[in-house]
PDB file of C-alpha atoms in Angstrom:
ATOM      1  CA  MET A   1      15.563 -36.981 -18.748  1.00  0.00           C
ATOM      2  CA  LYS A   2      16.943 -35.655 -22.052  1.00  0.00           C
ATOM      3  CA  ARG A   3      15.663 -32.162 -21.228  1.00  0.00           C
ATOM      4  CA  ARG A   4      17.355 -32.307 -17.826  1.00  0.00           C
ATOM      5  CA  ALA A   5      20.594 -33.592 -19.396  1.00  0.00           C
ATOM      6  CA  ALA A   6      20.649 -30.635 -21.811  1.00  0.00           C
ATOM      7  CA  ILE A   7      20.358 -28.163 -18.926  1.00  0.00           C
ATOM      8  CA  ASP A   8      23.003 -30.018 -16.910  1.00  0.00           C
ATOM      9  CA  ASP A   9      25.375 -29.954 -19.884  1.00  0.00           C
ATOM     10  CA  LEU A  10      24.877 -26.202 -20.280  1.00  0.00           C
ATOM     11  CA  LEU A  11      25.554 -25.584 -16.582  1.00  0.00           C
ATOM     12  CA  LYS A  12      28.717 -27.718 -16.729  1.00  0.00           C
ATOM     13  CA  VAL A  13      29.993 -25.875 -19.810  1.00  0.00           C
ATOM     14  CA  MET A  14      29.406 -22.519 -18.130  1.00  0.00           C
ATOM     15  CA  ALA A  15      31.189 -23.642 -14.962  1.00  0.00           C
ATOM     16  CA  LYS A  16      34.194 -24.819 -17.005  1.00  0.00           C
ATOM     17  CA  LEU A  17      34.341 -21.530 -18.921  1.00  0.00           C
ATOM     18  CA  ARG A  18      34.613 -19.745 -15.576  1.00  0.00           C
ATOM     19  CA  SER A  19      37.165 -22.181 -14.144  1.00  0.00           C
ATOM     20  CA  PRO A  20      40.963 -21.573 -13.996  1.00  0.00           C
ATOM     21  CA  ILE A  21      41.337 -23.699 -17.142  1.00  0.00           C
ATOM     22  CA  GLY A  22      38.444 -21.930 -18.873  1.00  0.00           C
ATOM     23  CA  CYS A  23      38.157 -18.840 -21.067  1.00  0.00           C
ATOM     24  CA  PRO A  24      40.010 -15.647 -20.061  1.00  0.00           C
ATOM     25  CA  TRP A  25      37.120 -13.465 -21.285  1.00  0.00           C
ATOM     26  CA  ASP A  26      34.474 -15.415 -19.367  1.00  0.00           C
ATOM     27  CA  ARG A  27      36.599 -15.331 -16.199  1.00  0.00           C
ATOM     28  CA  GLU A  28      36.819 -11.525 -16.397  1.00  0.00           C
ATOM     29  CA  GLN A  29      33.057 -10.958 -16.440  1.00  0.00           C
ATOM     30  CA  ASP A  30      30.786  -9.984 -13.557  1.00  0.00           C
ATOM     31  CA  HIS A  31      27.139  -8.950 -13.207  1.00  0.00           C
ATOM     32  CA  GLN A  32      27.945  -5.348 -14.098  1.00  0.00           C
ATOM     33  CA  THR A  33      29.942  -6.084 -17.251  1.00  0.00           C
ATOM     34  CA  LEU A  34      27.241  -8.447 -18.517  1.00  0.00           C
ATOM     35  CA  ARG A  35      24.177  -6.316 -17.852  1.00  0.00           C
ATOM     36  CA  TRP A  36      23.924  -4.723 -21.310  1.00  0.00           C
ATOM     37  CA  HIS A  37      24.634  -8.016 -23.066  1.00  0.00           C
ATOM     38  CA  ALA A  38      21.263  -9.237 -21.784  1.00  0.00           C
ATOM     39  CA  VAL A  39      19.551  -6.160 -23.221  1.00  0.00           C
ATOM     40  CA  GLU A  40      21.212  -6.724 -26.607  1.00  0.00           C
ATOM     41  CA  GLU A  41      20.151 -10.378 -26.630  1.00  0.00           C
ATOM     42  CA  VAL A  42      16.535  -9.393 -25.964  1.00  0.00           C
ATOM     43  CA  TYR A  43      16.548  -7.056 -28.960  1.00  0.00           C
ATOM     44  CA  GLU A  44      18.065  -9.788 -31.139  1.00  0.00           C
ATOM     45  CA  LEU A  45      15.290 -12.094 -29.922  1.00  0.00           C
ATOM     46  CA  LEU A  46      12.722  -9.515 -31.016  1.00  0.00           C
ATOM     47  CA  ASP A  47      14.281  -9.460 -34.485  1.00  0.00           C
ATOM     48  CA  ALA A  48      14.067 -13.254 -34.650  1.00  0.00           C
ATOM     49  CA  ILE A  49      10.413 -13.249 -33.610  1.00  0.00           C
ATOM     50  CA  GLU A  50       9.529 -10.671 -36.247  1.00  0.00           C
ATOM     51  CA  SER A  51      11.408 -12.641 -38.921  1.00  0.00           C
ATOM     52  CA  GLU A  52       9.232 -15.694 -38.141  1.00  0.00           C
ATOM     53  CA  ASP A  53      12.329 -17.867 -38.560  1.00  0.00           C
ATOM     54  CA  ASP A  54      12.117 -20.751 -36.069  1.00  0.00           C
ATOM     55  CA  GLN A  55      15.776 -21.679 -36.408  1.00  0.00           C
ATOM     56  CA  GLU A  56      16.808 -18.101 -35.645  1.00  0.00           C
ATOM     57  CA  LEU A  57      14.283 -17.954 -32.817  1.00  0.00           C
ATOM     58  CA  ALA A  58      15.685 -21.103 -31.199  1.00  0.00           C
ATOM     59  CA  GLU A  59      19.228 -19.731 -31.482  1.00  0.00           C
ATOM     60  CA  GLU A  60      18.361 -16.360 -29.954  1.00  0.00           C
ATOM     61  CA  LEU A  61      16.430 -18.012 -27.103  1.00  0.00           C
ATOM     62  CA  GLY A  62      19.575 -20.022 -26.429  1.00  0.00           C
ATOM     63  CA  ASP A  63      21.663 -16.836 -26.345  1.00  0.00           C
ATOM     64  CA  LEU A  64      19.237 -15.321 -23.863  1.00  0.00           C
ATOM     65  CA  LEU A  65      19.305 -18.496 -21.761  1.00  0.00           C
ATOM     66  CA  LEU A  66      23.093 -18.201 -21.716  1.00  0.00           C
ATOM     67  CA  GLN A  67      22.766 -14.827 -20.014  1.00  0.00           C
ATOM     68  CA  VAL A  68      20.594 -16.408 -17.307  1.00  0.00           C
ATOM     69  CA  VAL A  69      23.027 -19.287 -16.807  1.00  0.00           C
ATOM     70  CA  PHE A  70      26.039 -16.926 -16.771  1.00  0.00           C
ATOM     71  CA  HIS A  71      24.534 -14.765 -14.013  1.00  0.00           C
ATOM     72  CA  CYS A  72      23.548 -17.867 -12.049  1.00  0.00           C
ATOM     73  CA  GLN A  73      27.127 -19.177 -12.264  1.00  0.00           C
ATOM     74  CA  LEU A  74      28.502 -15.846 -11.021  1.00  0.00           C
ATOM     75  CA  ALA A  75      26.024 -15.832  -8.141  1.00  0.00           C
ATOM     76  CA  ASN A  76      26.809 -19.451  -7.283  1.00  0.00           C
ATOM     77  CA  GLU A  77      30.520 -18.669  -7.098  1.00  0.00           C
ATOM     78  CA  ARG A  78      29.873 -16.042  -4.418  1.00  0.00           C
ATOM     79  CA  GLY A  79      27.407 -18.252  -2.542  1.00  0.00           C
ATOM     80  CA  ALA A  80      24.314 -16.187  -3.327  1.00  0.00           C
ATOM     81  CA  PHE A  81      22.089 -18.530  -5.379  1.00  0.00           C
ATOM     82  CA  ASN A  82      22.238 -20.993  -8.258  1.00  0.00           C
ATOM     83  CA  PHE A  83      20.251 -21.959 -11.363  1.00  0.00           C
ATOM     84  CA  GLU A  84      18.107 -24.418  -9.394  1.00  0.00           C
ATOM     85  CA  LYS A  85      16.978 -21.682  -7.029  1.00  0.00           C
ATOM     86  CA  VAL A  86      16.131 -19.341  -9.902  1.00  0.00           C
ATOM     87  CA  ALA A  87      14.100 -22.045 -11.679  1.00  0.00           C
ATOM     88  CA  ARG A  88      12.287 -22.992  -8.464  1.00  0.00           C
ATOM     89  CA  HIS A  89      11.547 -19.344  -7.698  1.00  0.00           C
ATOM     90  CA  ILE A  90       9.857 -18.660 -11.042  1.00  0.00           C
ATOM     91  CA  THR A  91       7.939 -21.963 -10.910  1.00  0.00           C
ATOM     92  CA  ASP A  92       6.575 -21.151  -7.454  1.00  0.00           C
ATOM     93  CA  LYS A  93       5.734 -17.600  -8.567  1.00  0.00           C
ATOM     94  CA  LEU A  94       3.763 -18.803 -11.586  1.00  0.00           C
ATOM     95  CA  ILE A  95       1.724 -21.180  -9.429  1.00  0.00           C
ATOM     96  CA  ARG A  96       1.169 -18.539  -6.744  1.00  0.00           C
ATOM     97  CA  ARG A  97       0.076 -15.856  -9.221  1.00  0.00           C
ATOM     98  CA  HIS A  98      -2.319 -18.138 -11.106  1.00  0.00           C
ATOM     99  CA  PRO A  99      -4.765 -19.223  -8.407  1.00  0.00           C
ATOM    100  CA  HIS A 100      -7.438 -19.410 -11.130  1.00  0.00           C
ATOM    101  CA  VAL A 101      -5.409 -22.232 -12.723  1.00  0.00           C
ATOM    102  CA  PHE A 102      -3.707 -23.948  -9.776  1.00  0.00           C
ATOM    103  CA  GLY A 103      -6.294 -23.068  -7.125  1.00  0.00           C
ATOM    104  CA  ASP A 104     -10.014 -22.517  -6.676  1.00  0.00           C
ATOM    105  CA  LEU A 105     -10.269 -18.856  -7.668  1.00  0.00           C
ATOM    106  CA  LYS A 106     -12.754 -18.061 -10.439  1.00  0.00           C
ATOM    107  CA  VAL A 107     -12.098 -15.249 -12.927  1.00  0.00           C
ATOM    108  CA  LYS A 108     -14.390 -14.009 -15.665  1.00  0.00           C
ATOM    109  CA  ASP A 109     -11.975 -12.193 -18.002  1.00  0.00           C
ATOM    110  CA  VAL A 110      -8.387 -11.067 -18.635  1.00  0.00           C
ATOM    111  CA  ASP A 111      -8.934  -7.772 -16.787  1.00  0.00           C
ATOM    112  CA  GLN A 112      -9.742  -9.699 -13.638  1.00  0.00           C
ATOM    113  CA  VAL A 113      -6.659 -11.866 -14.141  1.00  0.00           C
ATOM    114  CA  TRP A 114      -4.505  -8.718 -14.351  1.00  0.00           C
ATOM    115  CA  ALA A 115      -6.137  -7.137 -11.296  1.00  0.00           C
ATOM    116  CA  ASN A 116      -5.618 -10.293  -9.265  1.00  0.00           C
ATOM    117  CA  TRP A 117      -2.016 -10.603 -10.480  1.00  0.00           C
ATOM    118  CA  GLU A 118      -1.239  -7.054  -9.309  1.00  0.00           C
ATOM    119  CA  LYS A 119      -2.944  -7.684  -5.968  1.00  0.00           C
ATOM    120  CA  ILE A 120      -0.886 -10.825  -5.354  1.00  0.00           C
ATOM    121  CA  LYS A 121       2.315  -9.077  -6.451  1.00  0.00           C
ATOM    122  CA  ARG A 122       1.729  -6.170  -4.046  1.00  0.00           C
ATOM    123  CA  ALA A 123       1.083  -8.615  -1.199  1.00  0.00           C
ATOM    124  CA  GLU A 124       4.300 -10.505  -1.979  1.00  0.00           C
ATOM    125  CA  LYS A 125       6.400  -7.362  -1.862  1.00  0.00           C
ATOM    126  CA  HIS A 126       4.621  -5.696   1.073  1.00  0.00           C
ATOM    127  CA  GLY A 127       7.009  -4.881   3.902  1.00  0.00           C
ATOM    128  CA  THR A 128      10.106  -5.345   1.741  1.00  0.00           C
ATOM    129  CA  ARG A 129      12.321  -2.739   0.095  1.00  0.00           C
ATOM    130  CA  HIS A 130      10.581  -3.677  -3.148  1.00  0.00           C
ATOM    131  CA  ALA A 131       7.121  -2.799  -1.841  1.00  0.00           C
ATOM    132  CA  ARG A 132       4.783  -1.327  -4.459  1.00  0.00           C
ATOM    133  CA  PRO A 133       2.257   0.924  -2.731  1.00  0.00           C
ATOM    134  CA  SER A 134       1.489   2.706  -6.005  1.00  0.00           C
ATOM    135  CA  ALA A 135      -0.203   1.173  -9.025  1.00  0.00           C
ATOM    136  CA  LEU A 136       2.540   2.874 -11.076  1.00  0.00           C
ATOM    137  CA  ASP A 137       5.383   1.035  -9.344  1.00  0.00           C
ATOM    138  CA  GLY A 138       7.381  -1.741 -10.942  1.00  0.00           C
ATOM    139  CA  ILE A 139       8.298  -0.228 -14.317  1.00  0.00           C
ATOM    140  CA  PRO A 140      12.018  -0.728 -15.136  1.00  0.00           C
ATOM    141  CA  LYS A 141      13.801   2.620 -15.144  1.00  0.00           C
ATOM    142  CA  HIS A 142      15.985   1.663 -18.123  1.00  0.00           C
ATOM    143  CA  LEU A 143      13.109   1.035 -20.514  1.00  0.00           C
ATOM    144  CA  PRO A 144      13.217   3.192 -23.666  1.00  0.00           C
ATOM    145  CA  ALA A 145      11.254   6.377 -23.059  1.00  0.00           C
ATOM    146  CA  LEU A 146       8.343   5.584 -25.386  1.00  0.00           C
ATOM    147  CA  LEU A 147       7.922   2.076 -24.008  1.00  0.00           C
ATOM    148  CA  ARG A 148       8.093   3.435 -20.463  1.00  0.00           C
ATOM    149  CA  ALA A 149       5.426   6.055 -21.275  1.00  0.00           C
ATOM    150  CA  GLU A 150       3.184   3.309 -22.682  1.00  0.00           C
ATOM    151  CA  LYS A 151       3.665   1.181 -19.552  1.00  0.00           C
ATOM    152  CA  LEU A 152       2.813   4.154 -17.329  1.00  0.00           C
ATOM    153  CA  ALA A 153      -0.347   4.813 -19.348  1.00  0.00           C
ATOM    154  CA  LYS A 154      -1.441   1.161 -19.105  1.00  0.00           C
ATOM    155  CA  LYS A 155      -0.921   1.079 -15.358  1.00  0.00           C
ATOM    156  CA  ALA A 156      -2.702   4.408 -14.921  1.00  0.00           C
ATOM    157  CA  LYS A 157      -5.653   3.133 -16.954  1.00  0.00           C
ATOM    158  CA  ARG A 158      -5.911  -0.068 -14.915  1.00  0.00           C
ATOM    159  CA  ALA A 159      -5.779   1.989 -11.710  1.00  0.00           C
ATOM    160  CA  LYS A 160      -8.560   4.217 -13.102  1.00  0.00           C
ATOM    161  CA  ILE A 161      -6.347   7.312 -12.945  1.00  0.00           C
ATOM    162  CA  GLU A 162      -7.659   9.988 -15.289  1.00  0.00           C
ATOM    163  CA  ILE A 163      -5.586  10.319 -18.456  1.00  0.00           C
ATOM    164  CA  LYS A 164      -6.022  13.744 -20.020  1.00  0.00           C
ATOM    165  CA  ILE A 165      -5.317  14.209 -23.708  1.00  0.00           C
ATOM    166  CA  ARG A 166      -5.863  17.086 -26.083  1.00  0.00           C
ATOM    167  CA  PRO A 167      -9.627  17.579 -26.758  1.00  0.00           C
ATOM    168  CA  ASN A 168     -10.906  16.298 -30.114  1.00  0.00           C
ATOM    169  CA  ARG A 169      -7.533  14.648 -30.736  1.00  0.00           C
ATOM    170  CA  LYS A 170      -8.252  11.816 -33.179  1.00  0.00           C
ATOM    171  CA  LEU A 171      -5.482  10.229 -35.219  1.00  0.00           C
ATOM    172  CA  SER A 172      -5.364   6.995 -37.175  1.00  0.00           C
ATOM    173  CA  ARG A 173      -2.577   4.483 -36.467  1.00  0.00           C
ATOM    174  CA  GLN A 174      -0.770   5.621 -39.606  1.00  0.00           C
ATOM    175  CA  GLN A 175      -1.170   9.318 -38.765  1.00  0.00           C
ATOM    176  CA  LEU A 176       0.109   8.775 -35.258  1.00  0.00           C
ATOM    177  CA  GLY A 177       3.135   6.836 -36.478  1.00  0.00           C
ATOM    178  CA  LYS A 178       3.930   9.568 -38.972  1.00  0.00           C
ATOM    179  CA  GLU A 179       3.568  12.264 -36.315  1.00  0.00           C
ATOM    180  CA  LEU A 180       5.854  10.423 -33.911  1.00  0.00           C
ATOM    181  CA  LEU A 181       8.501  10.158 -36.632  1.00  0.00           C
ATOM    182  CA  GLU A 182       8.145  13.837 -37.553  1.00  0.00           C
ATOM    183  CA  LEU A 183       8.568  14.822 -33.905  1.00  0.00           C
ATOM    184  CA  ALA A 184      11.753  12.739 -33.642  1.00  0.00           C
ATOM    185  CA  LEU A 185      13.087  14.289 -36.852  1.00  0.00           C
ATOM    186  CA  TYR A 186      12.211  17.790 -35.665  1.00  0.00           C
ATOM    187  CA  ALA A 187      14.061  17.176 -32.400  1.00  0.00           C
ATOM    188  CA  GLN A 188      17.155  16.230 -34.401  1.00  0.00           C
ATOM    189  CA  THR A 189      17.013  19.451 -36.432  1.00  0.00           C
ATOM    190  CA  ARG A 190      17.111  21.377 -33.145  1.00  0.00           C
ATOM    191  CA  GLY A 191      19.920  19.283 -31.726  1.00  0.00           C
ATOM    192  CA  TRP A 192      17.639  17.715 -29.098  1.00  0.00           C
ATOM    193  CA  SER A 193      17.214  14.102 -28.069  1.00  0.00           C
ATOM    194  CA  ALA A 194      13.577  13.062 -28.510  1.00  0.00           C
ATOM    195  CA  GLU A 195      14.298  10.099 -26.243  1.00  0.00           C
ATOM    196  CA  GLU A 196      15.505  12.313 -23.405  1.00  0.00           C
ATOM    197  CA  LEU A 197      12.721  14.879 -23.865  1.00  0.00           C
ATOM    198  CA  LEU A 198      10.064  12.166 -23.659  1.00  0.00           C
ATOM    199  CA  ARG A 199      11.778  10.596 -20.643  1.00  0.00           C
ATOM    200  CA  VAL A 200      11.646  13.928 -18.790  1.00  0.00           C
ATOM    201  CA  GLN A 201       7.978  14.535 -19.671  1.00  0.00           C
ATOM    202  CA  ALA A 202       7.009  10.967 -18.772  1.00  0.00           C
ATOM    203  CA  ALA A 203       8.654  11.407 -15.374  1.00  0.00           C
ATOM    204  CA  LYS A 204       6.743  14.650 -14.867  1.00  0.00           C
ATOM    205  CA  GLN A 205       3.462  12.953 -15.830  1.00  0.00           C
ATOM    206  CA  GLU A 206       4.218  10.059 -13.506  1.00  0.00           C
ATOM    207  CA  ARG A 207       4.637  12.449 -10.577  1.00  0.00           C
ATOM    208  CA  GLU A 208       1.286  14.071 -11.374  1.00  0.00           C
ATOM    209  CA  TRP A 209      -0.463  10.693 -11.625  1.00  0.00           C
ATOM    210  CA  ARG A 210       1.054   9.592  -8.320  1.00  0.00           C
ATOM    211  CA  LYS A 211      -0.301  12.735  -6.667  1.00  0.00           C
ATOM    212  CA  ALA A 212      -3.741  12.058  -8.168  1.00  0.00           C
ATOM    213  CA  GLU A 213      -3.547   8.466  -6.930  1.00  0.00           C
ATOM    214  CA  ALA A 214      -2.655   9.640  -3.417  1.00  0.00           C
ATOM    215  CA  ARG A 215      -5.559  12.124  -3.396  1.00  0.00           C
ATOM    216  CA  ALA A 216      -7.941   9.369  -4.488  1.00  0.00           C
ATOM    217  CA  ARG A 217      -6.801   7.177  -1.584  1.00  0.00           C
ATOM    218  CA  GLN A 218      -7.471   9.980   0.877  1.00  0.00           C
TER     219      GLN A 218
END
């Protein structure tokens, strides 16, 4: 009951902030104006996790929860959905995508869990505008370029798409980190954005992998 009361109090506070007697700043916001606040809060959460400070972690999780509640309040005001629907949706999804926990399915390892998760996800989205016919689908377009490239590589590996790298290319973790930094620094000396260059190349590689995936299906 105390846990429920804490959530109810948060929802009431958010509703009052958005009310005519609430805060002018909060009343001015919409989904678009808030979208980058959520990104910033996630990065602050990462800092808290790395600091291993539980008090800071709890505070940053609260800030991130605020973003969820804020968007739910905005959606509720226009009759789209509310916090209850969001919470129910994720609860149902977790149960549905873990049949090895909440059902009778047997899995032998994490790889099988991942494969089954992707299979269920594709079935859920089949026939909708969010359908994912490719194993490379579902990566947020606004991810930083390096993180997006890593996600593409992971999905390609799971889909058994061939990943070609330079022959005899062997670097230690430290060497690779140093080389990545040197490449970013070199880009700056030329007036280039390493982020943008990697984003363009990752997009090119994604197109090639998608073609390879399509050929494999045929």
